[in-house]
mmCIF file of C-alpha atoms and ligand atoms in Angstrom:
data_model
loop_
_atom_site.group_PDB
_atom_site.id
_atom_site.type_symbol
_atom_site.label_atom_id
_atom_site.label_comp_id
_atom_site.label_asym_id
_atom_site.label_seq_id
_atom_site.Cartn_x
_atom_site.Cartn_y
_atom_site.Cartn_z
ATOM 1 C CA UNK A 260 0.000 0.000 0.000
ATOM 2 C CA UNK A 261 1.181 3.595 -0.654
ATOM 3 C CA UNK A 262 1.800 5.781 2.273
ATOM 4 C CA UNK A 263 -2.215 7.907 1.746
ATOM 5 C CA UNK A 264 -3.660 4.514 1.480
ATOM 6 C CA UNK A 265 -2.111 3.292 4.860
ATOM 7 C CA UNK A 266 -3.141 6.831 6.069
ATOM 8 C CA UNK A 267 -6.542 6.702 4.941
ATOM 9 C CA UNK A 268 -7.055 2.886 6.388
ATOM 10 C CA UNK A 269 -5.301 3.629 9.216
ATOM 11 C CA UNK A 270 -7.718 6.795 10.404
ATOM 12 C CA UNK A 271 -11.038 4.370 9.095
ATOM 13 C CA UNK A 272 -9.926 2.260 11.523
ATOM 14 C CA UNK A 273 -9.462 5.320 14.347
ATOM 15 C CA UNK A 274 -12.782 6.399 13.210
ATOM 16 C CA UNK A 275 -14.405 3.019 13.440
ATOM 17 C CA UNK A 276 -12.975 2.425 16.797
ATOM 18 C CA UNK A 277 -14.134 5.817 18.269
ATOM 19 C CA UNK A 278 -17.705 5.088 17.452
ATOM 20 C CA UNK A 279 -17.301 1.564 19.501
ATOM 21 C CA UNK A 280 -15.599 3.219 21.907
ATOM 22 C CA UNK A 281 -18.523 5.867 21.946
ATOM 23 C CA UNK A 282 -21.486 3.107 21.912
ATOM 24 C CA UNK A 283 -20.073 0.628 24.450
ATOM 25 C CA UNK A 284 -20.353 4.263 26.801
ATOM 26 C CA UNK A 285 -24.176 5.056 25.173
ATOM 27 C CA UNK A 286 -22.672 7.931 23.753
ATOM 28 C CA UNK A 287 -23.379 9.468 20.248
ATOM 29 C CA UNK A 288 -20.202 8.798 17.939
ATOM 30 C CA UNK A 289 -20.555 12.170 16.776
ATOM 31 C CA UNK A 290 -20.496 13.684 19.908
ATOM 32 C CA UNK A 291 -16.644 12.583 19.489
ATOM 33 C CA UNK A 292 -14.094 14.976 17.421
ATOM 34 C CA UNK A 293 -10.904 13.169 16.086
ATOM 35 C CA UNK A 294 -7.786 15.400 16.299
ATOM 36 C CA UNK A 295 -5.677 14.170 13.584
ATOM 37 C CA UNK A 296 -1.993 14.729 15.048
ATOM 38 C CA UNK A 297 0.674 15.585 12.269
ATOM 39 C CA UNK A 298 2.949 16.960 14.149
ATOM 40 C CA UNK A 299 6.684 15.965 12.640
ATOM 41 C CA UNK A 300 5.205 14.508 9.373
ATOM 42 C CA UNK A 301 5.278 16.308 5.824
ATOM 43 C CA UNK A 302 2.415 18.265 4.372
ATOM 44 C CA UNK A 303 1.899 15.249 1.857
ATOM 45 C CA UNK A 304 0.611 13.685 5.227
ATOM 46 C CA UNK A 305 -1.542 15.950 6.102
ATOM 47 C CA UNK A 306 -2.671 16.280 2.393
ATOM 48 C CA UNK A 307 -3.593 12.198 2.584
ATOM 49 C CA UNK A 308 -5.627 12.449 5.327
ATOM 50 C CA UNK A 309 -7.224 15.306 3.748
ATOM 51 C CA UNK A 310 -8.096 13.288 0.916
ATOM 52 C CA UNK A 311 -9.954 10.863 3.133
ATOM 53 C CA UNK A 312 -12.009 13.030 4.345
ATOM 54 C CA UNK A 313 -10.178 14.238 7.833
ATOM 55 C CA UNK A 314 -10.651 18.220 8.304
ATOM 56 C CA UNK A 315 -9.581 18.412 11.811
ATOM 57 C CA UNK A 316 -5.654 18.651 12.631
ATOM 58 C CA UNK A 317 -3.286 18.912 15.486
ATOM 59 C CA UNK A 318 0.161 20.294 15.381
ATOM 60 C CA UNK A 319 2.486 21.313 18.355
ATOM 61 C CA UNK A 320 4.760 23.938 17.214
ATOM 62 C CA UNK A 321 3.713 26.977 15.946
ATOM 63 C CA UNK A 322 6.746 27.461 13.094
ATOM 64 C CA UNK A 323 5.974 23.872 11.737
ATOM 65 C CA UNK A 324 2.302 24.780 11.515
ATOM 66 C CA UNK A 325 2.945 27.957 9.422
ATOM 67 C CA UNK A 326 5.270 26.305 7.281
ATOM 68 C CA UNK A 327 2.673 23.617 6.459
ATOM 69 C CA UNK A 328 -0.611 24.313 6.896
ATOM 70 C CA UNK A 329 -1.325 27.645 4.869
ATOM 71 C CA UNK A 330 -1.417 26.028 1.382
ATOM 72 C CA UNK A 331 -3.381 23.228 2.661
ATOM 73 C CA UNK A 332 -6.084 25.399 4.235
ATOM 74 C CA UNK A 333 -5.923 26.986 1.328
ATOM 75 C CA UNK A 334 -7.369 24.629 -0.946
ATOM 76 C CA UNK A 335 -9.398 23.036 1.833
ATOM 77 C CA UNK A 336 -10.980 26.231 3.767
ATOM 78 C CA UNK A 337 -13.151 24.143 6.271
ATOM 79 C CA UNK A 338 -10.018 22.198 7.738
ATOM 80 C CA UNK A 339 -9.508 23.385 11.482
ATOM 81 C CA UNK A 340 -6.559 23.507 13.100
ATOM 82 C CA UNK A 341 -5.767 22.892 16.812
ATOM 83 C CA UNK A 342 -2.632 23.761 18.886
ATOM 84 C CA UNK A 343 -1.654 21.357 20.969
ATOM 85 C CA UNK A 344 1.902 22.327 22.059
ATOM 86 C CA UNK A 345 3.008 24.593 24.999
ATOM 87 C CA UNK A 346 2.535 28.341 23.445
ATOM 88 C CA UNK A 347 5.347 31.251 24.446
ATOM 89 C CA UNK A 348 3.917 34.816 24.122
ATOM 90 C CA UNK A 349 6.169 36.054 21.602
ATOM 91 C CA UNK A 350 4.653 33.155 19.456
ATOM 92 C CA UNK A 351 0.822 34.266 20.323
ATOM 93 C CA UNK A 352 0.650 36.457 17.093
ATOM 94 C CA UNK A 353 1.345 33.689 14.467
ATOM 95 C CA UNK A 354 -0.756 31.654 16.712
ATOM 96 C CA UNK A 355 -4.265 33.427 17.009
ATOM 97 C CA UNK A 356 -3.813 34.072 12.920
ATOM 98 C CA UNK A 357 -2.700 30.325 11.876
ATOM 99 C CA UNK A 358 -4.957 28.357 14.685
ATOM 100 C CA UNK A 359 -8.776 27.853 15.563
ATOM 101 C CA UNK A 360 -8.214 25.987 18.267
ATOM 102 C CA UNK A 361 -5.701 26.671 21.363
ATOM 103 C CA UNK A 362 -5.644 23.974 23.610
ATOM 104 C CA UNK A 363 -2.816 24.671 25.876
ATOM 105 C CA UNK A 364 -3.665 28.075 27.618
ATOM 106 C CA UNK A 365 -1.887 27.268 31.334
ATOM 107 C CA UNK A 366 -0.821 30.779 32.921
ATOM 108 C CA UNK A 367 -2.397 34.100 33.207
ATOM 109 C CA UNK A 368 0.040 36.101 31.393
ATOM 110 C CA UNK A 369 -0.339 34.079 28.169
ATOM 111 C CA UNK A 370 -4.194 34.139 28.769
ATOM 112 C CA UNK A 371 -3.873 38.483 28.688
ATOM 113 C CA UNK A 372 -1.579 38.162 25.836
ATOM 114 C CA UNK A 373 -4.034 36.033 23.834
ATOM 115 C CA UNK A 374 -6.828 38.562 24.819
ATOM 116 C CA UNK A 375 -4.595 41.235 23.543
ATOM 117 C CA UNK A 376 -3.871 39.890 20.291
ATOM 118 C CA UNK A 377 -7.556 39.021 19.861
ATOM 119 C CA UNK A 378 -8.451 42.269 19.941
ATOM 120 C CA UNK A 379 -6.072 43.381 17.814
ATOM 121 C CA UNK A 380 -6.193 40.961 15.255
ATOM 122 C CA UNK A 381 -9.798 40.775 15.199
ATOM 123 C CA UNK A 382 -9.691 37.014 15.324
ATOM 124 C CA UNK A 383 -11.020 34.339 18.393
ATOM 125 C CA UNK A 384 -9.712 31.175 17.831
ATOM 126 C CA UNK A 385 -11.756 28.892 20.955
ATOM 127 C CA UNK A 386 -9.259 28.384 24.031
ATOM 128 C CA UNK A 387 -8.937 25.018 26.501
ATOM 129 C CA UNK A 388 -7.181 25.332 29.652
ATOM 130 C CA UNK A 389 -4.237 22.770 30.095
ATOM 131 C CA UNK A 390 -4.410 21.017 33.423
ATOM 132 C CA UNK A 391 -1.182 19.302 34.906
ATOM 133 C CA UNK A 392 -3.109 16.505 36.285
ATOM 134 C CA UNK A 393 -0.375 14.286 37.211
ATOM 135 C CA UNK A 394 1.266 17.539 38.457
ATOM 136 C CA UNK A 395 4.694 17.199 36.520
ATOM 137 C CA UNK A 396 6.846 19.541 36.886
ATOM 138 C CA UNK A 397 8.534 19.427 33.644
ATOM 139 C CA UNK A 398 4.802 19.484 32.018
ATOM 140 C CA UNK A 399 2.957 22.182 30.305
ATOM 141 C CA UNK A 400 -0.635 22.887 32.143
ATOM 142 C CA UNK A 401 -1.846 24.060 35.419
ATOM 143 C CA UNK A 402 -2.258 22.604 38.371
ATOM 144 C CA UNK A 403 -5.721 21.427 39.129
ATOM 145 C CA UNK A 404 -6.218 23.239 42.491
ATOM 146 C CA UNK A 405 -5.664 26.790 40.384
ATOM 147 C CA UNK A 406 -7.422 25.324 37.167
ATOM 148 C CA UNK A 407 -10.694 26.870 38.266
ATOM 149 C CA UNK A 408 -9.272 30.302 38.981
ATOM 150 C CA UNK A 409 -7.249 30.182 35.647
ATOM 151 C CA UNK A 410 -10.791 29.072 33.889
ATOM 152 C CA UNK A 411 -12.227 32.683 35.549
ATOM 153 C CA UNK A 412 -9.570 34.550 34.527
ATOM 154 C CA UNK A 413 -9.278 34.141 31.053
ATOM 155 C CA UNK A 414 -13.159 33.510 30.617
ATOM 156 C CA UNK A 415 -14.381 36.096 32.641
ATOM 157 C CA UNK A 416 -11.823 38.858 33.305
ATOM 158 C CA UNK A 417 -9.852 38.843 29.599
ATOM 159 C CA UNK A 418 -13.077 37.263 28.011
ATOM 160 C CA UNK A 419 -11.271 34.862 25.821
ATOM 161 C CA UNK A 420 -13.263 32.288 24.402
ATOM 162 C CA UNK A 421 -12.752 29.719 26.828
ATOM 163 C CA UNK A 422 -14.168 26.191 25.387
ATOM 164 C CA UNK A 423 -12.793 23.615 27.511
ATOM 165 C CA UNK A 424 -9.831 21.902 29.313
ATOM 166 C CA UNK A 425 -7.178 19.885 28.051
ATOM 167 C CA UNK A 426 -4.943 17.388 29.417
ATOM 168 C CA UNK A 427 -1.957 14.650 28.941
ATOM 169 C CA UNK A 428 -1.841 12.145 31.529
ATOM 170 C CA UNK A 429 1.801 10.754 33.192
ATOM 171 C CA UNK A 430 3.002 8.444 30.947
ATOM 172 C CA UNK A 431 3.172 4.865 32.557
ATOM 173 C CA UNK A 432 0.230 5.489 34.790
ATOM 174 C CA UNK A 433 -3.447 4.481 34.717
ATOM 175 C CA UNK A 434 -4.871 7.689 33.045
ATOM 176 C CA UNK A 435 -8.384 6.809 33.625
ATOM 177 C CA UNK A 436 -8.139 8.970 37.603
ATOM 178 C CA UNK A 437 -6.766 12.321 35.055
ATOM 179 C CA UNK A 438 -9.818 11.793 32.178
ATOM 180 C CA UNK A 439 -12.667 11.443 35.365
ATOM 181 C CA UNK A 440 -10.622 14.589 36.746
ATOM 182 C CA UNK A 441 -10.459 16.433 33.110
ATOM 183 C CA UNK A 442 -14.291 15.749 32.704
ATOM 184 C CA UNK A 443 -15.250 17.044 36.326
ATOM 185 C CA UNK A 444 -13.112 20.208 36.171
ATOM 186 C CA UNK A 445 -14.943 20.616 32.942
ATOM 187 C CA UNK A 446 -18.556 19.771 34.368
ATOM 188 C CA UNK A 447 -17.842 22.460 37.342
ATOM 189 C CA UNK A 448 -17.412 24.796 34.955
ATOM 190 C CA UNK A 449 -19.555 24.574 32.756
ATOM 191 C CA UNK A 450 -17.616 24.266 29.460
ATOM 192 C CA UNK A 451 -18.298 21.620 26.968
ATOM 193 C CA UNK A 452 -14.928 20.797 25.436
ATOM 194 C CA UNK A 453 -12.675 17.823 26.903
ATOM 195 C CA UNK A 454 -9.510 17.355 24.888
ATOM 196 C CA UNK A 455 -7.922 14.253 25.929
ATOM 197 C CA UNK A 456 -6.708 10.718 25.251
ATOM 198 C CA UNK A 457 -4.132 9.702 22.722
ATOM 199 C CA UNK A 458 -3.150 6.639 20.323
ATOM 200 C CA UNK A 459 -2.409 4.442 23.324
ATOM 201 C CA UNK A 460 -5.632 5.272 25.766
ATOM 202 C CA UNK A 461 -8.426 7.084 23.697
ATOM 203 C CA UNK A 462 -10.882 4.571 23.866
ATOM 204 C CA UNK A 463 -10.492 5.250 27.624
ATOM 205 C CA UNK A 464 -10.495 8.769 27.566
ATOM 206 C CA UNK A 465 -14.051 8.219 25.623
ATOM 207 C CA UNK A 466 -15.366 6.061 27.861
ATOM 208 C CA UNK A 467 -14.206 9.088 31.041
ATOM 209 C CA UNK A 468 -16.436 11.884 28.827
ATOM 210 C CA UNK A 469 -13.543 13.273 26.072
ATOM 211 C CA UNK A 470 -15.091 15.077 23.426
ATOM 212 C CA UNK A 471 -12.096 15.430 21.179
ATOM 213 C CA UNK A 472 -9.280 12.293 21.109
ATOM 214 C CA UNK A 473 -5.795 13.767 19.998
ATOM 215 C CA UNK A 474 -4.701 10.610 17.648
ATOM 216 C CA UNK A 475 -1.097 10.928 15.834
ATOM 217 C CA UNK A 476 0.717 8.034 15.239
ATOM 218 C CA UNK A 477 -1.634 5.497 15.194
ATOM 219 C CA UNK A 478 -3.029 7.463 12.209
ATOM 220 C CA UNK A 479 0.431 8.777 10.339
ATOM 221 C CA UNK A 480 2.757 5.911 11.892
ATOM 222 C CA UNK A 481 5.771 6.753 14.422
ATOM 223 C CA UNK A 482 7.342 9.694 14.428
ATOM 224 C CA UNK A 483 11.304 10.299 14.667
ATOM 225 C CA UNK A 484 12.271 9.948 18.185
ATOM 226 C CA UNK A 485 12.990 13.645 19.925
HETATM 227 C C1 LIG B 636 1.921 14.135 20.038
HETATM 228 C C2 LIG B 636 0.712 14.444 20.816
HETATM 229 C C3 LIG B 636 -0.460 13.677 20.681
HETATM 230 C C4 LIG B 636 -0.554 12.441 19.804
HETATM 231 O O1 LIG B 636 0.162 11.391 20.368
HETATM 232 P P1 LIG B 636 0.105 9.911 19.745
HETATM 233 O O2 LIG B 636 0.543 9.057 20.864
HETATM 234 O O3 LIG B 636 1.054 9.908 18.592
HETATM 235 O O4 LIG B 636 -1.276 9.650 19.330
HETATM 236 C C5 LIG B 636 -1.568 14.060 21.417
HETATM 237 N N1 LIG B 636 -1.548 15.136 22.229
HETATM 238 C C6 LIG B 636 -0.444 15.896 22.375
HETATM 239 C C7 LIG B 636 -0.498 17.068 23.274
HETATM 240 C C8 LIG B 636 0.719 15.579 21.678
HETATM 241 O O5 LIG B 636 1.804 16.354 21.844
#
């Protein structure tokens, strides 16, 4: 098989799986969003998974999204594109122009910087708030004790368009206690978006209330260690 063809099998299977995953919970299948993660892989990726039909993309540096994705969105203008990575301010620009989706708003002074360049730009790409479940320090995402207050802040006082929460549980741990604590931090307030569970654990991050799965390599194969 060529590389698109293994793409496009690869996400009917992610697809096909999601809606089990969705049904064995008695939830709707398209209550579910798949995040198609092509972070690290080429453009002629991206443009294969296009092709089958996938308009909803994840990418976690800001420079690799603008080199690839403006031609694409070009000739498909309904794709949507979600940040996933951690965000520095001096990167918020490029970000509120190239993305619709930022999932990894974690600290107040990114959350006023994103207001500010809102404003300016005359653009409001939705925001989730990245919780630090497992509390790792060298991870992205606040802690959930201040995740509430941070949800406030940026919905209330900078009146960004806060959507959701988003988390990555610690790797080699059950991450079914960090989805039921995604979801609930959700619930509390209010917001409808839950961004979580990857290649390895999205069926269980369906099953704990996600309402978008972040899927990358099982779709567009192993990427290049770091
Ligand atoms: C890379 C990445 C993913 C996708 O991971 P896979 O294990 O390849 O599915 C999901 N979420 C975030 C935040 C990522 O950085």
């Amino acid at each position: 098989m060529s590389d698109s063809s293994v793409i496009a099998a690869n996400l009917a299977l992610i697809r096909e799986r999601i809606a089990r995953a969705a049904l064995a919970s008695g939830r709707d299948p398209a209550a579910i969003e798949l995040v198609a993660v092509s972070k690290t892989h080429p453009a002629e990726a991206a443009a294969a998974a296009l092709a089958a039909g996938q308009r909803v993309f994840g990418e976690n540096r800001v420079q690799e999204a603008k080199a690839k994705w403006p031609d694409l969105r070009h000739s498909f203008p309904d794709l949507r594109l979600h940040l996933i990575g951690p965000l520095q301010t001096n990167k918020v620009r490029d970000a509120v122009a190239l993305f619709d989706v930022i999932e990894t708003v974690d600290r107040p002074k990114l959350a006023a910087a994103l207001a500010h360049e809102m404003a300016r730009a005359h653009r409001r790409p939705l925001c989730l708030i990245q919780v630090n479940t497992g509390r790792e320090p060298q991870k992205a995402g606040v802690d959930p004790d201040q995740a509430g207050r941070l949800i406030a802040l940026a919905r209330d006082e900078y009146g960004l368009p806060v959507a959701g929460v988003m988390g990555i549980p610690p790797a080699g741990e059950d991450p079914t206690p960090h989805f039921r604590l995604l979801a609930e931090l959700a619930a509390r307030a209010g917001l409808a978006m839950v961004s979580m569970g990857m290649s390895g654990d999205f069926e269980q991050a369906i099953a704990c209330g996600a309402t978008h799965v972040r899927v990358g390599s099982a779709i567009f194969g192993a990427r290049e260690a770091p």
